[in-house]
CSV table of N, CA and C in Angstrom, one decimal:
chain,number,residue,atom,x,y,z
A,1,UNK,N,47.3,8.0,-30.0
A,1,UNK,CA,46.9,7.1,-28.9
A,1,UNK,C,45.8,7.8,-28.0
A,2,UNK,N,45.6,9.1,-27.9
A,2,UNK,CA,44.9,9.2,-27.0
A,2,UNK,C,43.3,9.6,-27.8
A,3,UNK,N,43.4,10.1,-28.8
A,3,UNK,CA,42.1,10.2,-29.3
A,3,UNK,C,41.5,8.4,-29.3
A,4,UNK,N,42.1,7.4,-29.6
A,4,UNK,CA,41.3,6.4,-29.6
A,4,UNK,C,41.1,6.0,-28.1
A,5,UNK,N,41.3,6.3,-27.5
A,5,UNK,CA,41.1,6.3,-25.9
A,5,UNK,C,39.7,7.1,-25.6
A,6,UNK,N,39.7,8.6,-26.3
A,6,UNK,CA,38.8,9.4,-26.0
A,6,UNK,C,37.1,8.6,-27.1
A,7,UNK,N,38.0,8.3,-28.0
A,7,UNK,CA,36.2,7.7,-28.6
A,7,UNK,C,36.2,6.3,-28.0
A,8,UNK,N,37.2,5.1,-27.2
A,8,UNK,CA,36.4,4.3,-26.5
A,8,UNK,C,35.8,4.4,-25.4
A,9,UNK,N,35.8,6.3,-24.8
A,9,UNK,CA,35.0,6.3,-23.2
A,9,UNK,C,33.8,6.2,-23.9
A,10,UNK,N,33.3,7.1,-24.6
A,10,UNK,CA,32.1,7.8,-25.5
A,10,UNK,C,31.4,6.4,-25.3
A,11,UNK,N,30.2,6.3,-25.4
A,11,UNK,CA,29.6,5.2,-25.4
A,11,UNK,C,28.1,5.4,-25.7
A,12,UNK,N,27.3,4.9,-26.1
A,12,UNK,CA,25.9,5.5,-26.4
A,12,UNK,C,25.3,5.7,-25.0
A,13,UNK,N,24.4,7.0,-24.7
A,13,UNK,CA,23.9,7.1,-23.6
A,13,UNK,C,22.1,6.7,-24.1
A,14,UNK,N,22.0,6.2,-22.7
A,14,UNK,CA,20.7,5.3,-22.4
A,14,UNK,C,19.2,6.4,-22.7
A,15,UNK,N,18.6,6.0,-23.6
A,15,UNK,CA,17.2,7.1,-23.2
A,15,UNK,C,16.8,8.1,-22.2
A,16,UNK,N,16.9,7.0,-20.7
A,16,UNK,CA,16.6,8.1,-19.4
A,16,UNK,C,18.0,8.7,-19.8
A,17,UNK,N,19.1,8.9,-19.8
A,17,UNK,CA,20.2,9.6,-19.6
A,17,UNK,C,20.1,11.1,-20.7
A,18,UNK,N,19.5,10.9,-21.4
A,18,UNK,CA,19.2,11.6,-22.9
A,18,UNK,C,18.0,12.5,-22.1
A,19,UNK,N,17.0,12.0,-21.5
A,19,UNK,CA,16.0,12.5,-21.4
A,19,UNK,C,16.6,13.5,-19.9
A,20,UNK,N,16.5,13.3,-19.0
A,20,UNK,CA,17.5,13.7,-17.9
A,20,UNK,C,18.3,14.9,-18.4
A,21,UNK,N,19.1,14.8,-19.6
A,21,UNK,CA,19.9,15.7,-20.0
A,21,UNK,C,18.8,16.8,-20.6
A,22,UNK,N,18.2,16.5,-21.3
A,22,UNK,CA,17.1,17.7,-21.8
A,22,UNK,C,16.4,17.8,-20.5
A,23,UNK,N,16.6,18.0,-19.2
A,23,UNK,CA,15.6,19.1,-18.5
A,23,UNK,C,14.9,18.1,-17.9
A,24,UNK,N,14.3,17.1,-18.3
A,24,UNK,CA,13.1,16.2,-17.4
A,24,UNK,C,13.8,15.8,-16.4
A,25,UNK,N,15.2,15.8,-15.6
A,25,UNK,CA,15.6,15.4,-14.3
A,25,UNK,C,15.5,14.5,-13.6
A,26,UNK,N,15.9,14.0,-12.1
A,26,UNK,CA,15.6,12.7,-11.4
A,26,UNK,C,14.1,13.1,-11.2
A,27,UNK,N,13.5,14.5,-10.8
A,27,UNK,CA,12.0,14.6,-10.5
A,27,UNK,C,11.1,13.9,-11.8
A,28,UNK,N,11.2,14.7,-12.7
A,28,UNK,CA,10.5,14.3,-14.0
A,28,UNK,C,10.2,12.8,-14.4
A,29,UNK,N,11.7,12.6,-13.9
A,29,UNK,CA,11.8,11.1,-14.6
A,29,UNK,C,11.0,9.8,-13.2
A,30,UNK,N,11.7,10.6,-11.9
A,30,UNK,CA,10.6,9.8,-10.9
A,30,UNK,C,9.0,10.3,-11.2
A,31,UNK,N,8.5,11.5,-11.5
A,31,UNK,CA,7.1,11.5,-11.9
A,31,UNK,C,6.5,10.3,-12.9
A,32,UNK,N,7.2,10.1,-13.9
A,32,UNK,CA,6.7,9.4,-15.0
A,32,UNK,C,6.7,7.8,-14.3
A,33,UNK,N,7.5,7.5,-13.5
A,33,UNK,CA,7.6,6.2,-13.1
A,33,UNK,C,6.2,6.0,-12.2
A,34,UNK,N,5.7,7.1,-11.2
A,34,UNK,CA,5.1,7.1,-10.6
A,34,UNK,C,3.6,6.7,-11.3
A,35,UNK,N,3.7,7.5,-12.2
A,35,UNK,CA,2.2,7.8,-13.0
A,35,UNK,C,2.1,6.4,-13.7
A,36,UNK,N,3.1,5.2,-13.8
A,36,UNK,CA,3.2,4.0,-14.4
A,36,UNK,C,2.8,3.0,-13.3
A,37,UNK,N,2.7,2.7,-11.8
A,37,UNK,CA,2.7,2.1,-10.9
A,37,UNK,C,1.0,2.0,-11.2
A,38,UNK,N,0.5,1.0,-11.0
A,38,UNK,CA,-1.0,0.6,-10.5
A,38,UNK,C,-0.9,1.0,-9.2
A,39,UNK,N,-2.5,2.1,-9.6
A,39,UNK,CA,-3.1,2.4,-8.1
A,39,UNK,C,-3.7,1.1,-7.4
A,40,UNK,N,-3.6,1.8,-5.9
A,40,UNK,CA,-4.0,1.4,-5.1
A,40,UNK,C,-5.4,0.8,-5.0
A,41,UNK,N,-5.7,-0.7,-5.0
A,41,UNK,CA,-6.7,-1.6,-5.2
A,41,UNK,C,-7.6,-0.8,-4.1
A,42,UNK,N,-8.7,-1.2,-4.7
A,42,UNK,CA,-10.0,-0.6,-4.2
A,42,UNK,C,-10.7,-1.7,-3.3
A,43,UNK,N,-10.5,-1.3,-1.4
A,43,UNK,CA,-10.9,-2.7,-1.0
A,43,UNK,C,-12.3,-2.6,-0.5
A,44,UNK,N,-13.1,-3.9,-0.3
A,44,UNK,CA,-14.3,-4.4,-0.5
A,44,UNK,C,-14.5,-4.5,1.0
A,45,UNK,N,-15.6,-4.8,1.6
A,45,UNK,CA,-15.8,-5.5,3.0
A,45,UNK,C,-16.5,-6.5,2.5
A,46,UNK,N,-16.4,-7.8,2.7
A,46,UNK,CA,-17.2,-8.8,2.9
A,46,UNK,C,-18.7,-8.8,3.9
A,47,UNK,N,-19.4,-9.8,3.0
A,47,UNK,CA,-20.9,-9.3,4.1
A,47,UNK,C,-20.7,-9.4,5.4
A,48,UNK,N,-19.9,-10.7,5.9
A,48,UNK,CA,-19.7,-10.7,7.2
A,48,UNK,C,-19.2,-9.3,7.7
A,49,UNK,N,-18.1,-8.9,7.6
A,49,UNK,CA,-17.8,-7.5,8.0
A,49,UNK,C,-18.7,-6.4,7.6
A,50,UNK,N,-19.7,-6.2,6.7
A,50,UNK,CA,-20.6,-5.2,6.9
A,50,UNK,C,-21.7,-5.3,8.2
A,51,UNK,N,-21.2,-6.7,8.4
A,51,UNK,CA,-23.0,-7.1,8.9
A,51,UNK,C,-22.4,-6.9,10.7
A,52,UNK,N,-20.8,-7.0,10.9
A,52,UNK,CA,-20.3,-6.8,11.9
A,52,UNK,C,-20.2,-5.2,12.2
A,53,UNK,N,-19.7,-4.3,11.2
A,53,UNK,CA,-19.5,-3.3,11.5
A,53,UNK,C,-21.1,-2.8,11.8
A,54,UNK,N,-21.8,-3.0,10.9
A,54,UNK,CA,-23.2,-2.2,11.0
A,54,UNK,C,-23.8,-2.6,12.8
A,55,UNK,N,-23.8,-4.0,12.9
A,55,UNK,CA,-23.9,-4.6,14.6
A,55,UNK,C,-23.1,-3.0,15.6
A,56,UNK,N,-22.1,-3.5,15.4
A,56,UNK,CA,-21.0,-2.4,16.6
A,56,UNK,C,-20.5,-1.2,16.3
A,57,UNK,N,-21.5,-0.7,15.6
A,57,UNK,CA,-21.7,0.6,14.8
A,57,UNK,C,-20.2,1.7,14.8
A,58,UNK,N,-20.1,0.8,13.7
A,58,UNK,CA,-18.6,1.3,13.0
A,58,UNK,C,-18.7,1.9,11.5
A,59,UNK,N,-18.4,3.2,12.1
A,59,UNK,CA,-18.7,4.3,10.7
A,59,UNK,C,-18.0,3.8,9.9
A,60,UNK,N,-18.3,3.4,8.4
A,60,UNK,CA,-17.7,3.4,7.1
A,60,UNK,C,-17.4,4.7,6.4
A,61,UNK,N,-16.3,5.7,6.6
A,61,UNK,CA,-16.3,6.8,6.2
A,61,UNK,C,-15.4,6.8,5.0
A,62,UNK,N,-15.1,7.8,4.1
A,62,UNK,CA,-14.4,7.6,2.9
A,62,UNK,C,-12.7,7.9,3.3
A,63,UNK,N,-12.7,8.5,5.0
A,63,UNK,CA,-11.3,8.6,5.7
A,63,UNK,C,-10.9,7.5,5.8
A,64,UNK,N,-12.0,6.4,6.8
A,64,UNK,CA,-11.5,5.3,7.0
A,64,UNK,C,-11.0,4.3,6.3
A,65,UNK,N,-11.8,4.5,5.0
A,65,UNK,CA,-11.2,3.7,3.6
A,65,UNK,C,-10.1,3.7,3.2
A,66,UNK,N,-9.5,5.1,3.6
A,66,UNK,CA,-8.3,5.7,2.5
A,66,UNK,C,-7.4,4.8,3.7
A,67,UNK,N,-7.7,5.0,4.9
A,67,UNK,CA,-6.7,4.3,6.0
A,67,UNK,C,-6.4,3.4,6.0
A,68,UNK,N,-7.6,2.0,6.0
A,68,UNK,CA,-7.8,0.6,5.8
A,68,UNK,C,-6.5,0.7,4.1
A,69,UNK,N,-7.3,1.5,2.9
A,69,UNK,CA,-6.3,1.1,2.0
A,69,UNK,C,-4.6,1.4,1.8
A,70,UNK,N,-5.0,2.2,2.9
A,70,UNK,CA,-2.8,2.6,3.4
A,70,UNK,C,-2.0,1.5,4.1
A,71,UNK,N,-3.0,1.2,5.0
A,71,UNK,CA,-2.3,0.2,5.8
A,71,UNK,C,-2.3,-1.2,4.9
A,72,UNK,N,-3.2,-1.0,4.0
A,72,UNK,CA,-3.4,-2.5,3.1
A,72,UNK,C,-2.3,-2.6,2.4
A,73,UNK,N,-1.8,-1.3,1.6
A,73,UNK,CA,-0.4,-1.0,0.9
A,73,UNK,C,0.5,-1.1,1.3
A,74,UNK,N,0.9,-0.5,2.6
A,74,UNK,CA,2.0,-1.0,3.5
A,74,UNK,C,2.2,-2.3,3.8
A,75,UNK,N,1.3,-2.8,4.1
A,75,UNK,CA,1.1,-4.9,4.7
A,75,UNK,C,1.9,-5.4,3.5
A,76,UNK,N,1.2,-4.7,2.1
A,76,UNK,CA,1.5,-5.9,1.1
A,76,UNK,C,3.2,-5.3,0.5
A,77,UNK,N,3.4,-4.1,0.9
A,77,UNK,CA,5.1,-3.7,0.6
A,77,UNK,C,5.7,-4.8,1.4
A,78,UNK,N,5.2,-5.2,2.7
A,78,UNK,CA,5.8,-6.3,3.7
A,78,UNK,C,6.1,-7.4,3.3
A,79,UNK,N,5.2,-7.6,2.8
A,79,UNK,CA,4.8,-9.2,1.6
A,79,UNK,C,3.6,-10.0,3.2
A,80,UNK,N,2.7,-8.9,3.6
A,80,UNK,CA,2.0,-9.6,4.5
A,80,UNK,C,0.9,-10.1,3.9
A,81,UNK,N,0.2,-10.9,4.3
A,81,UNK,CA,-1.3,-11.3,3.3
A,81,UNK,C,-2.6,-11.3,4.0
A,82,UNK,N,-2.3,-11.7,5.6
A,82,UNK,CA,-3.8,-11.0,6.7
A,82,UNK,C,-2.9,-10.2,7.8
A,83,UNK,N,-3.7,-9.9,7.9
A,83,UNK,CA,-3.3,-8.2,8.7
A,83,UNK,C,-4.1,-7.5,9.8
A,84,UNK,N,-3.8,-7.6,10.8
A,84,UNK,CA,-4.8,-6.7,11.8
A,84,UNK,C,-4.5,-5.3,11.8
A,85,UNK,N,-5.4,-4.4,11.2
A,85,UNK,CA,-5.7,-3.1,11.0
A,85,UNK,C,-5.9,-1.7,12.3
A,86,UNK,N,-5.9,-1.6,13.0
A,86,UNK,CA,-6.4,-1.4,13.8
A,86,UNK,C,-6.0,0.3,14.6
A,87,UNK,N,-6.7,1.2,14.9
A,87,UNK,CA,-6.5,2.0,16.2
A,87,UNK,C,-6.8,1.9,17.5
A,88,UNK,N,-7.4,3.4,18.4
A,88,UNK,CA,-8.0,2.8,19.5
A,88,UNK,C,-9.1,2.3,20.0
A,89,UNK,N,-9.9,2.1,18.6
A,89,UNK,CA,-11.2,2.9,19.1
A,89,UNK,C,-12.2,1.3,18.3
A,90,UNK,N,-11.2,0.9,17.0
A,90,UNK,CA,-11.6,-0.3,16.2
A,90,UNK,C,-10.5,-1.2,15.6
A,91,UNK,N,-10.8,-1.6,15.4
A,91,UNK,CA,-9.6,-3.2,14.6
A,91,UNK,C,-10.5,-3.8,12.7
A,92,UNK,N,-9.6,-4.2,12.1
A,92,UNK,CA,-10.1,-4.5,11.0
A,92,UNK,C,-9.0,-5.8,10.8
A,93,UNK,N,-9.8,-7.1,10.3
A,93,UNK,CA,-9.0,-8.3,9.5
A,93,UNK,C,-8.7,-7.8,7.9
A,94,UNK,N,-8.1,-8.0,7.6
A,94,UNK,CA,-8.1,-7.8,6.1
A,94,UNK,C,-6.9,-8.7,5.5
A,95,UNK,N,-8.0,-9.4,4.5
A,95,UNK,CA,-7.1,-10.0,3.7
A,95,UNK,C,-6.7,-9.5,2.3
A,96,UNK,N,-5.0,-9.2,2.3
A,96,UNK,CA,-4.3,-8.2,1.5
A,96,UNK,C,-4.6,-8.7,0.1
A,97,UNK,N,-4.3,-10.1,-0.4
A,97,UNK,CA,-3.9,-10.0,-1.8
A,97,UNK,C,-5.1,-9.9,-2.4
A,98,UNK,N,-6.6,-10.2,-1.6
A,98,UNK,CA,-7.5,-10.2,-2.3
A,98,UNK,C,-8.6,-8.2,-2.3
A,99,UNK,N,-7.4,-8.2,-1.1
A,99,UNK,CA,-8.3,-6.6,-1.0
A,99,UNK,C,-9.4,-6.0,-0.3
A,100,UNK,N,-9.8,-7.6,0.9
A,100,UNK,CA,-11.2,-7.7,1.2
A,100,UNK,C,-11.1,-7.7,3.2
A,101,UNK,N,-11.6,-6.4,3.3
A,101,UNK,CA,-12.0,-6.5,4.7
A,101,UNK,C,-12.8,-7.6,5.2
A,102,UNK,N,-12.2,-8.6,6.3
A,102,UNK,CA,-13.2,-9.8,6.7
A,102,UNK,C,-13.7,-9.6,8.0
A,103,UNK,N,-13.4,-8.9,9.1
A,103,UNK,CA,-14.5,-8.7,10.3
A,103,UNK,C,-13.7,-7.1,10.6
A,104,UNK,N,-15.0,-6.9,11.3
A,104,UNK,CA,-14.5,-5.8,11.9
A,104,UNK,C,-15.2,-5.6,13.4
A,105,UNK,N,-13.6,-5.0,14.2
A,105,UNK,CA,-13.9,-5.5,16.0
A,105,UNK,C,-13.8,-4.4,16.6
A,106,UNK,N,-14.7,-3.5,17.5
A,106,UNK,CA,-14.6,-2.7,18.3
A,106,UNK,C,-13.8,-2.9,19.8
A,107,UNK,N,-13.1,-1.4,20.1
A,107,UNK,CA,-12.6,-1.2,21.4
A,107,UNK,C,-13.0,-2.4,22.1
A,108,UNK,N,-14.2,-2.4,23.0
A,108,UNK,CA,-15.2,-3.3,23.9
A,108,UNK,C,-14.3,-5.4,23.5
A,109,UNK,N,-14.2,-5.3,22.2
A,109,UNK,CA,-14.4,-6.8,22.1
A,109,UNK,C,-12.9,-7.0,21.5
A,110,UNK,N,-12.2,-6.1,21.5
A,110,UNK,CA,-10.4,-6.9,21.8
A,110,UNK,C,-9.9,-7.0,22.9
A,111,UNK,N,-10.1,-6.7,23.7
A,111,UNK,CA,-9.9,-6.5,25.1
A,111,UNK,C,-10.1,-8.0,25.1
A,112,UNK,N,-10.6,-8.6,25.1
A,112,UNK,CA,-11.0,-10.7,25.2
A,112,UNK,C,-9.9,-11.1,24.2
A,113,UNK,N,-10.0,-10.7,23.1
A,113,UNK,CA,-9.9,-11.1,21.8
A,113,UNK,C,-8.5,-11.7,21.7
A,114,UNK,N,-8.1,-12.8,20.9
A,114,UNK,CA,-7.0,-13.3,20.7
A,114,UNK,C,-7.2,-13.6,18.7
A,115,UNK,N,-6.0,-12.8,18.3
A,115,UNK,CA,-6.2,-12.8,16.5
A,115,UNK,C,-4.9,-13.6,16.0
A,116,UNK,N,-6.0,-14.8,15.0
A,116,UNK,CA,-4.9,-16.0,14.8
A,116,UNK,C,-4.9,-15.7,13.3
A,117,UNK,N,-4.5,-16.4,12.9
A,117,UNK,CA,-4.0,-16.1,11.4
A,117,UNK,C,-3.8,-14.9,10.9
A,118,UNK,N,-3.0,-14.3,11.2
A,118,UNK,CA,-2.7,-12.8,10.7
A,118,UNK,C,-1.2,-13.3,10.5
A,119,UNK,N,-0.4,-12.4,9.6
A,119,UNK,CA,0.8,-12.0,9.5
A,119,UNK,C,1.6,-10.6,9.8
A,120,UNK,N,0.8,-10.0,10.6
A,120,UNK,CA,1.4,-8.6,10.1
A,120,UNK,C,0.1,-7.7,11.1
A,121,UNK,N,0.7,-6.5,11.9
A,121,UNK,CA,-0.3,-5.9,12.0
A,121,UNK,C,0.2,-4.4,11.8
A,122,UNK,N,-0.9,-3.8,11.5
A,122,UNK,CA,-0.9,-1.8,10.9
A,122,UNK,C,-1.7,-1.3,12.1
A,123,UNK,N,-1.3,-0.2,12.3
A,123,UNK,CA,-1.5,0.7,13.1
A,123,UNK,C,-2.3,1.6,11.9
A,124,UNK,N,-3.8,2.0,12.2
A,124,UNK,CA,-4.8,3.1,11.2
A,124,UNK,C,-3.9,4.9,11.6
């Protein structure tokens, strides 16, 4: 009686469990998940927002990109879809699912400013 007890715990173990067991670990096994995830969409400004930022002379730098696309990542873990972007100094619209910066507003011109259709706002 007890051996058939001991071969009904036995059970086949799962791939990750197998793999985990040889050495590749919770790290290994979270690396490979990671390296499976789509990066981070590459977002665009719309002409309107180039043509705003260039006006209110708002550096496009490859920092501020990585920012805009952090906060764009976080909005859409929210399930948000427009988003006011923003620090002290500038603000950005951005619409999430498509990826695309739509204006962009300096210090000077929030101070008036009232932002409608947004869901969600990020702090750069």
């Amino acid at each position: 009686m007890i051996e058939r007890v001991s071969r009904q715990v036995q059970q086949p173990v799962s791939a990750a469990a197998q793999r985990a067991r040889q050495g590749a670990g919770f790290q290994g096994l979270l690396q490979q998940e990671l390296q499976k995830a789509a990066p981070a969409p590459e977002v665009a400004f719309s002409k309107h927002a180039m043509s705003r930022a260039e006006e209110r002379g708002i550096e496009i730098t490859p920092s501020l990109m990585d920012q805009i696309r952090g906060s764009m990542v976080r909005a859409q873990a929210k399930g948000a879809t427009n988003i006011l972007a923003m620090d002290s100094e500038k603000a950005f619209i951005i619409n999430v699912p498509n990826a695309k910066v739509i204006t962009a507003i300096t210090q000077d011109e929030m101070k008036d400013s009232v932002f409608t259709n947004i869901d969600g706002a990020v702090f750069l």
